[in-house]
Short mmCIF file of C-alpha atoms and ligand atoms in Angstrom, two decimals:
data_model
loop_
_atom_site.label_atom_id
_atom_site.label_comp_id
_atom_site.label_asym_id
_atom_site.label_seq_id
_atom_site.Cartn_x
_atom_site.Cartn_y
_atom_site.Cartn_z
CA MET A 13 95.63 109.84 60.56
CA THR A 14 98.74 111.82 61.49
CA GLU A 15 96.63 113.77 63.99
CA LEU A 16 95.54 110.54 65.65
CA LEU A 17 99.16 109.42 65.85
CA LEU A 18 100.11 112.78 67.31
CA ILE A 19 97.38 112.60 69.93
CA ALA A 20 98.36 109.02 70.81
CA GLY A 21 101.99 110.12 71.08
CA ILE A 22 101.11 113.01 73.37
CA CYS A 23 98.97 110.73 75.54
CA ILE A 24 101.80 108.23 75.91
CA ALA A 25 104.28 111.01 76.72
CA VAL A 26 101.94 112.49 79.33
CA LEU A 27 101.43 109.04 80.85
CA ILE A 28 105.20 108.42 81.04
CA ILE A 29 105.84 111.81 82.65
CA PHE A 30 102.92 111.26 85.01
CA ARG A 31 104.18 107.81 86.06
CA ARG A 32 107.65 109.27 86.66
CA PHE A 33 106.07 111.94 88.84
CA VAL A 34 104.16 109.21 90.75
CA SER A 35 107.42 107.32 91.34
CA GLY A 36 108.87 110.13 93.46
CA GLU A 37 112.45 110.61 94.60
CA LYS A 38 115.13 107.94 94.33
CA CYS A 39 117.64 106.95 97.00
CA LYS A 40 120.88 108.63 95.86
CA SER A 41 123.26 106.90 98.25
CA LYS A 42 126.08 104.88 96.69
CA THR A 43 126.81 103.05 99.98
CA LYS A 44 128.03 99.48 99.52
CA LEU A 45 127.36 96.80 102.13
CA HIS A 46 130.04 94.14 101.65
CA GLY A 47 130.63 92.35 104.95
CA LYS A 48 127.42 93.76 106.47
CA THR A 49 124.30 91.87 107.50
CA VAL A 50 120.75 93.10 107.08
CA ILE A 51 117.38 91.73 108.25
CA VAL A 52 114.23 92.67 106.33
CA THR A 53 110.94 91.52 107.89
CA GLY A 54 108.04 90.64 105.58
CA SER A 55 110.34 90.43 102.58
CA ASN A 56 108.70 87.64 100.60
CA THR A 57 106.68 90.20 98.62
CA GLY A 58 105.95 93.90 98.12
CA ILE A 59 108.19 96.70 99.35
CA GLY A 60 110.20 94.34 101.57
CA LYS A 61 111.22 92.11 98.70
CA ALA A 62 112.25 95.06 96.50
CA THR A 63 114.27 96.41 99.45
CA ALA A 64 115.97 93.04 99.94
CA VAL A 65 116.95 92.83 96.26
CA GLU A 66 118.62 96.25 96.32
CA LEU A 67 120.50 95.57 99.59
CA ALA A 68 121.73 92.23 98.23
CA LYS A 69 122.91 93.99 95.06
CA ARG A 70 124.98 96.28 97.26
CA GLY A 71 126.80 93.30 98.76
CA ALA A 72 124.98 92.78 102.07
CA ARG A 73 124.17 89.41 103.56
CA VAL A 74 120.37 89.62 103.55
CA ILE A 75 118.14 87.66 105.92
CA LEU A 76 114.55 87.39 104.72
CA ALA A 77 112.50 87.20 107.94
CA CYS A 78 109.12 85.89 106.80
CA ARG A 79 106.28 83.98 108.43
CA ASN A 80 105.66 81.34 105.79
CA GLN A 81 108.41 78.85 104.98
CA VAL A 82 107.35 78.10 101.40
CA ARG A 83 106.83 81.76 100.47
CA GLY A 84 110.07 82.68 102.24
CA GLU A 85 112.16 80.09 100.45
CA VAL A 86 110.67 80.91 97.07
CA ALA A 87 111.42 84.59 97.75
CA ALA A 88 115.03 83.78 98.69
CA THR A 89 115.48 82.11 95.29
CA VAL A 90 113.94 85.10 93.51
CA VAL A 91 115.99 87.66 95.49
CA LYS A 92 119.18 85.71 94.70
CA ARG A 93 118.34 85.66 91.01
CA GLU A 94 117.29 89.31 90.77
CA SER A 95 120.27 90.61 92.76
CA GLY A 96 122.91 88.27 91.39
CA SER A 97 124.00 87.55 94.98
CA LYS A 98 124.07 84.17 96.69
CA ASN A 99 124.31 85.73 100.13
CA VAL A 100 120.58 85.64 100.86
CA ALA A 101 118.85 83.41 103.43
CA PHE A 102 115.33 82.84 104.69
CA MET A 103 114.64 82.59 108.43
CA GLN A 104 111.18 81.97 109.84
CA LEU A 105 109.57 84.84 111.77
CA ASP A 106 105.89 85.21 112.59
CA LEU A 107 105.35 88.62 114.16
CA ALA A 108 101.88 87.54 115.30
CA SER A 109 103.55 85.25 117.87
CA LEU A 110 105.84 86.51 120.62
CA LYS A 111 107.22 83.00 120.91
CA SER A 112 108.16 83.03 117.23
CA VAL A 113 109.83 86.44 117.62
CA ARG A 114 111.89 85.09 120.50
CA SER A 115 112.95 81.94 118.70
CA PHE A 116 113.83 83.93 115.57
CA ALA A 117 116.04 86.28 117.61
CA GLU A 118 117.66 83.36 119.41
CA ALA A 119 118.39 81.49 116.18
CA PHE A 120 119.67 84.64 114.49
CA LEU A 121 122.01 85.58 117.35
CA LYS A 122 123.35 82.04 117.43
CA THR A 123 123.97 81.60 113.71
CA GLU A 124 124.93 85.10 112.53
CA ASP A 125 127.88 87.22 113.71
CA ARG A 126 126.68 90.66 112.74
CA LEU A 127 123.64 92.88 112.42
CA ASP A 128 124.18 96.21 110.71
CA ILE A 129 120.71 97.15 109.52
CA LEU A 130 117.33 95.98 110.82
CA ILE A 131 114.39 96.81 108.58
CA ASN A 132 111.02 96.49 110.30
CA ASN A 133 108.97 96.32 107.13
CA ALA A 134 106.27 93.66 107.60
CA GLY A 135 102.74 94.98 107.94
CA ILE A 136 99.19 93.77 107.77
CA SER A 137 95.81 95.39 107.25
CA LEU A 138 93.33 92.83 108.57
CA HIS A 139 91.10 92.28 111.60
CA GLY A 140 91.94 89.49 113.98
CA THR A 141 94.01 88.61 117.01
CA THR A 142 97.55 87.33 117.45
CA GLU A 143 98.55 84.12 119.16
CA ASP A 144 98.97 86.17 122.35
CA GLY A 145 95.53 87.77 122.15
CA LEU A 146 96.67 91.15 120.88
CA GLY A 147 94.86 92.93 118.06
CA LEU A 148 96.43 91.59 114.85
CA MET A 149 97.46 94.94 113.34
CA PHE A 150 98.73 96.29 116.66
CA GLY A 151 100.46 92.98 117.43
CA VAL A 152 102.18 92.45 114.07
CA ASN A 153 102.84 96.01 112.95
CA HIS A 154 104.00 97.30 116.33
CA ILE A 155 104.44 94.85 119.25
CA GLY A 156 106.20 92.12 117.23
CA HIS A 157 108.69 94.64 115.85
CA PHE A 158 109.08 96.24 119.27
CA LEU A 159 110.13 92.93 120.79
CA LEU A 160 112.28 91.94 117.82
CA THR A 161 114.19 95.23 117.90
CA ASN A 162 114.81 95.02 121.65
CA LEU A 163 116.06 91.44 121.43
CA LEU A 164 118.53 92.39 118.67
CA LEU A 165 119.64 95.71 120.15
CA ASP A 166 122.87 94.51 121.77
CA ARG A 167 124.06 93.01 118.48
CA LEU A 168 123.24 96.25 116.66
CA LYS A 169 125.24 98.18 119.29
CA GLU A 170 128.22 95.84 118.88
CA CYS A 171 128.15 96.47 115.13
CA ALA A 172 127.67 100.27 115.34
CA PRO A 173 127.37 102.41 113.36
CA SER A 174 124.15 100.57 112.61
CA ARG A 175 120.55 101.43 111.83
CA ILE A 176 116.95 100.46 112.55
CA VAL A 177 114.41 101.42 109.90
CA THR A 178 110.68 101.03 110.56
CA VAL A 179 108.18 101.28 107.72
CA ALA A 180 105.23 103.30 109.04
CA SER A 181 102.69 105.15 106.88
CA TYR A 182 101.24 108.57 106.19
CA LEU A 183 98.07 107.17 107.76
CA HIS A 184 99.74 107.47 111.19
CA ASN A 185 98.45 111.05 111.04
CA PHE A 186 94.93 109.66 111.56
CA GLY A 187 96.02 107.31 114.36
CA LYS A 188 95.17 107.72 118.01
CA LEU A 189 96.34 105.90 121.11
CA ASP A 190 93.53 104.92 123.43
CA PHE A 191 95.29 103.37 126.41
CA ASP A 192 92.00 102.70 128.21
CA CYS A 193 90.77 100.62 125.33
CA LEU A 194 94.10 98.85 125.18
CA ARG A 195 93.90 97.91 128.84
CA LYS A 196 90.52 96.25 128.24
CA HIS A 197 91.03 94.63 124.85
CA LYS A 198 94.80 94.48 124.29
CA GLU A 199 94.18 96.17 120.97
CA PHE A 200 93.62 99.69 119.76
CA GLY A 201 89.95 99.83 118.80
CA LEU A 202 87.64 97.04 117.79
CA GLY A 203 85.54 96.64 114.72
CA GLU A 204 84.75 94.73 111.60
CA SER A 205 84.01 97.22 108.84
CA TYR A 206 86.50 98.38 106.26
CA ILE A 207 86.65 101.81 107.88
CA ASP A 208 87.51 100.18 111.21
CA THR A 209 90.39 98.37 109.52
CA VAL A 210 91.80 101.66 108.23
CA LYS A 211 91.42 103.26 111.67
CA ILE A 212 93.11 100.46 113.59
CA TYR A 213 95.83 100.20 110.93
CA SER A 214 96.45 103.94 111.38
CA HIS A 215 96.76 103.50 115.16
CA SER A 216 99.37 100.79 114.61
CA LYS A 217 101.31 103.02 112.23
CA LEU A 218 101.30 105.86 114.78
CA CYS A 219 102.87 103.31 117.16
CA ASN A 220 105.65 102.74 114.58
CA VAL A 221 106.45 106.47 114.49
CA LEU A 222 106.29 106.94 118.28
CA PHE A 223 108.38 103.80 118.85
CA THR A 224 111.11 105.25 116.63
CA HIS A 225 110.87 108.62 118.42
CA GLU A 226 111.44 107.00 121.83
CA LEU A 227 114.02 104.51 120.58
CA ALA A 228 116.25 107.32 119.28
CA LYS A 229 116.39 108.77 122.79
CA LYS A 230 117.34 105.44 124.30
CA LEU A 231 120.06 105.01 121.65
CA GLN A 232 121.73 108.39 122.13
CA GLY A 233 125.50 108.03 122.15
CA SER A 234 125.44 104.44 120.89
CA ASN A 235 125.98 105.18 117.16
CA VAL A 236 122.87 103.13 116.48
CA THR A 237 120.32 105.36 114.76
CA CYS A 238 116.69 104.80 113.82
CA TYR A 239 114.17 106.18 111.38
CA SER A 240 110.49 105.73 110.49
CA LEU A 241 109.01 106.42 107.09
CA HIS A 242 106.10 106.54 104.68
CA PRO A 243 106.91 104.56 101.51
CA GLY A 244 104.26 106.32 99.40
CA ALA A 245 101.11 104.69 98.04
CA VAL A 246 102.57 101.51 96.60
CA ASP A 247 100.97 98.83 94.44
CA THR A 248 101.59 95.74 96.64
CA ASP A 249 99.69 92.83 98.17
CA LEU A 250 98.69 94.93 101.18
CA ALA A 251 95.11 95.09 99.86
CA ARG A 252 94.91 91.32 99.41
CA TYR A 253 92.32 90.97 102.19
CA MET A 254 90.06 93.68 100.82
CA ASN A 255 86.54 92.75 99.62
CA LYS A 256 87.03 91.27 96.11
CA THR A 257 84.54 93.52 94.33
CA LEU A 258 85.97 96.61 95.95
CA ARG A 259 89.50 95.53 95.11
CA ARG A 260 88.80 94.73 91.51
CA PHE A 261 86.73 97.76 90.52
CA VAL A 262 87.98 100.49 92.85
CA TYR A 263 91.41 99.66 94.27
CA ARG A 264 93.04 98.04 91.20
CA PRO A 265 92.34 100.83 88.67
CA ILE A 266 93.41 103.54 91.12
CA ALA A 267 96.55 101.62 92.11
CA ALA A 268 97.56 100.93 88.50
CA LEU A 269 97.49 104.62 87.64
CA PHE A 270 98.39 106.49 90.82
CA PHE A 271 100.45 104.11 92.96
CA LYS A 272 104.22 103.54 92.88
CA ASP A 273 105.64 100.20 91.77
CA VAL A 274 107.54 98.26 94.47
CA GLU A 275 110.99 99.46 93.36
CA ALA A 276 109.88 103.08 93.70
CA GLY A 277 108.14 102.15 96.96
CA ALA A 278 111.42 100.88 98.45
CA GLN A 279 113.36 104.12 97.87
CA THR A 280 112.64 105.88 101.17
CA THR A 281 113.42 102.70 103.14
CA LEU A 282 116.73 102.51 101.24
CA HIS A 283 117.41 106.19 101.90
CA CYS A 284 116.95 105.68 105.65
CA ALA A 285 119.07 102.53 105.61
CA LEU A 286 121.92 103.83 103.45
CA GLN A 287 122.17 107.60 103.11
CA GLU A 288 125.35 109.02 104.62
CA GLY A 289 125.05 111.96 107.00
CA ILE A 290 121.46 111.54 108.25
CA GLU A 291 122.55 110.25 111.67
CA SER A 292 121.67 113.55 113.36
CA LEU A 293 118.07 112.96 112.20
CA SER A 294 117.75 109.78 114.26
CA GLY A 295 114.19 109.27 115.49
CA ARG A 296 112.61 111.32 112.71
CA TYR A 297 109.97 110.42 110.14
CA PHE A 298 110.82 110.38 106.42
CA SER A 299 108.83 110.48 103.21
CA ASN A 300 109.91 110.72 99.57
CA CYS A 301 113.59 110.31 100.58
CA ALA A 302 113.54 113.36 102.86
CA VAL A 303 112.88 114.07 106.51
CA GLN A 304 109.39 115.43 107.19
CA LYS A 305 108.19 117.92 109.73
CA GLY A 306 105.91 115.33 111.38
CA SER A 307 102.75 116.00 113.35
CA ALA A 308 102.85 117.07 117.02
CA LYS A 309 101.14 113.83 118.01
CA ALA A 310 103.88 111.75 116.41
CA GLN A 311 106.56 113.64 118.39
CA ASP A 312 104.76 113.70 121.73
CA ASP A 313 107.43 112.71 124.27
CA ALA A 314 104.99 111.67 126.99
CA LEU A 315 102.87 109.60 124.60
CA ALA A 316 105.94 107.87 123.17
CA LYS A 317 107.23 107.06 126.64
CA LYS A 318 103.88 105.67 127.76
CA LEU A 319 103.59 103.53 124.62
CA TRP A 320 107.08 102.18 125.28
CA GLU A 321 106.12 101.13 128.82
CA VAL A 322 102.87 99.52 127.71
CA SER A 323 104.73 97.72 124.91
CA GLU A 324 107.30 96.36 127.37
CA THR A 325 104.50 94.83 129.39
CA LEU A 326 102.52 93.47 126.43
CA SER A 327 105.59 91.98 124.75
CA GLY A 328 106.71 90.32 127.98
CA LEU A 329 109.96 92.30 128.11
CA SER A 330 109.29 93.58 131.61
N1 NAP B 430 101.55 99.59 100.02
C1 NAP B 430 101.35 100.81 100.49
O1 NAP B 430 100.74 101.65 99.82
C2 NAP B 430 101.86 101.18 101.85
C3 NAP B 430 101.65 102.51 102.29
C4 NAP B 430 102.13 102.85 103.54
C5 NAP B 430 102.80 101.94 104.32
N2 NAP B 430 102.96 100.65 103.89
C6 NAP B 430 103.69 99.70 104.75
O2 NAP B 430 104.72 99.10 104.02
C7 NAP B 430 105.09 97.86 104.62
C8 NAP B 430 105.19 96.79 103.55
O3 NAP B 430 103.91 96.54 103.03
P1 NAP B 430 103.61 96.18 101.51
O4 NAP B 430 102.81 97.28 100.97
O5 NAP B 430 104.82 95.73 100.82
O6 NAP B 430 102.56 94.97 101.76
P2 NAP B 430 102.60 93.43 101.35
O7 NAP B 430 102.93 93.27 99.92
O8 NAP B 430 101.28 92.92 101.86
O9 NAP B 430 103.78 92.84 102.24
C9 NAP B 430 103.65 92.74 103.63
C10 NAP B 430 104.62 91.72 104.16
O10 NAP B 430 104.41 91.58 105.57
C11 NAP B 430 104.33 90.21 105.86
N3 NAP B 430 103.60 89.88 107.08
C12 NAP B 430 102.29 90.03 107.34
N4 NAP B 430 101.99 89.50 108.53
C13 NAP B 430 103.14 89.00 109.04
C14 NAP B 430 103.48 88.32 110.23
N5 NAP B 430 102.55 87.99 111.15
N6 NAP B 430 104.77 87.94 110.43
C15 NAP B 430 105.71 88.21 109.51
N7 NAP B 430 105.44 88.86 108.37
C16 NAP B 430 104.17 89.24 108.13
C17 NAP B 430 103.67 89.60 104.65
O11 NAP B 430 103.86 88.20 104.64
P3 NAP B 430 102.80 87.21 103.89
O12 NAP B 430 103.07 87.31 102.43
O13 NAP B 430 103.13 85.88 104.47
O14 NAP B 430 101.43 87.68 104.26
C18 NAP B 430 104.42 90.32 103.56
O15 NAP B 430 105.67 89.74 103.36
C19 NAP B 430 104.01 97.58 105.65
O16 NAP B 430 104.49 97.90 106.94
C20 NAP B 430 102.89 98.53 105.27
O17 NAP B 430 102.11 98.86 106.38
C21 NAP B 430 102.52 100.27 102.66
C1 NAG B 431 130.62 106.50 117.91
O1 NAG B 431 131.33 106.91 116.75
C2 NAG B 431 132.32 107.89 117.03
C3 NAG B 431 132.90 108.35 115.67
O2 NAG B 431 133.25 107.28 114.89
C4 NAG B 431 133.37 107.32 117.95
O3 NAG B 431 134.35 108.27 118.23
C5 NAG B 431 132.69 106.85 119.24
O4 NAG B 431 133.63 106.22 120.09
C6 NAG B 431 131.55 105.91 118.95
N1 NAG B 431 130.80 105.62 120.17
C7 NAG B 431 130.42 104.39 120.52
C8 NAG B 431 129.66 104.27 121.79
O5 NAG B 431 130.64 103.40 119.82
C1 NAG B 432 81.77 93.68 98.87
O1 NAG B 432 81.18 94.96 99.17
C2 NAG B 432 80.03 95.23 98.39
C3 NAG B 432 79.62 96.67 98.65
O2 NAG B 432 79.71 97.01 100.03
C4 NAG B 432 78.94 94.21 98.76
O3 NAG B 432 77.76 94.50 98.05
C5 NAG B 432 79.45 92.83 98.42
O4 NAG B 432 78.53 91.86 98.84
C6 NAG B 432 80.79 92.56 99.10
N1 NAG B 432 81.37 91.32 98.53
C7 NAG B 432 81.96 90.39 99.27
C8 NAG B 432 82.52 89.23 98.54
O5 NAG B 432 82.05 90.47 100.48
#
């Protein structure tokens, strides 16, 4: 009997230590944000919502930029309750529509005085096309954020020192930019299988890292800095579109044991948004609350420049 209790105790202890290990590093910054304004895209759930709660706790005015009005308003209520702050507002933004990105930016610039931190967090892992005929993952994860950032850049410069944080993924390492394919299909790769989804998602995440690399160069001397990051493997709704059987019997058990919860998943975003003294690392890629070496591909100057030009055309900026 006592042996059984002992074994059970050891198992629980091992599980607790293991889960703490899974959680990874915490953002150590004590930065407060009273009087500052922050936008978090895709913040009605997952990592974005956990990020919004923490930023609101630190005193920021937090704008939840989400595509669905009902989900966005419900989230605003929850973020207010969980943070104890009333300074939280929902504004509609559908990154799968360039028109929606433009009207969001217009409304934001008209109604808000400041922008101190822009967090490009929204992401999707699903086949399809955007309103403008772009591949859905490429259009939402990259092009929508590209346009949004550019439209808000002057306000960020006025409020400098300010920051732009883009949530990428470790999977960017498997991404590839096929500009020929893009010219034909306005999306990186085509396909329907699950493996195709992962591939195209990875391409879009490579775009996030390269975008940040090029943006940092354009922002030199402005006191606006930018960072991309991998949040870790996080137990969120990102797999909501996965085949039900696969999700239930493969994804769920793995996620429950090995994935971070959303609070742990928000830590590297928070580090990039808040940590003092990382300004000289502008343009770099972070993981586990630390800058990473980054692959050659993700720091390829020519590739980043070409992606920027293509993105200007596809987003209607030039
Ligand atoms: N979870 C992970 O393990 C992991 C790993 C690496 C990177 N990431 C990245 O982390 C970020 C956050 O993802 P998550 O894991 O928290 O996933 P999530 O729970 O699925 O949240 C994604 C958010 O993006 C929003 N979104 C999707 N399409 C949008 C659109 N067209 N316009 C505006 N918002 C849109 C979603 O809104 P709806 O609720 O309306 O769909 C949701 O709020 C993503 O960029 C993802 O790629 C996640
Ligand atoms: C950037 O910040 C430094 C230090 O605070 C300041 O001296 C400089 O004028 C700022 N530059 C711009 C363009 O705002
Ligand atoms: C999910 O995938 C499995 C295995 O590939 C397949 O047998 C099943 O029919 C799929 N289920 C749905 C709902 O698509």
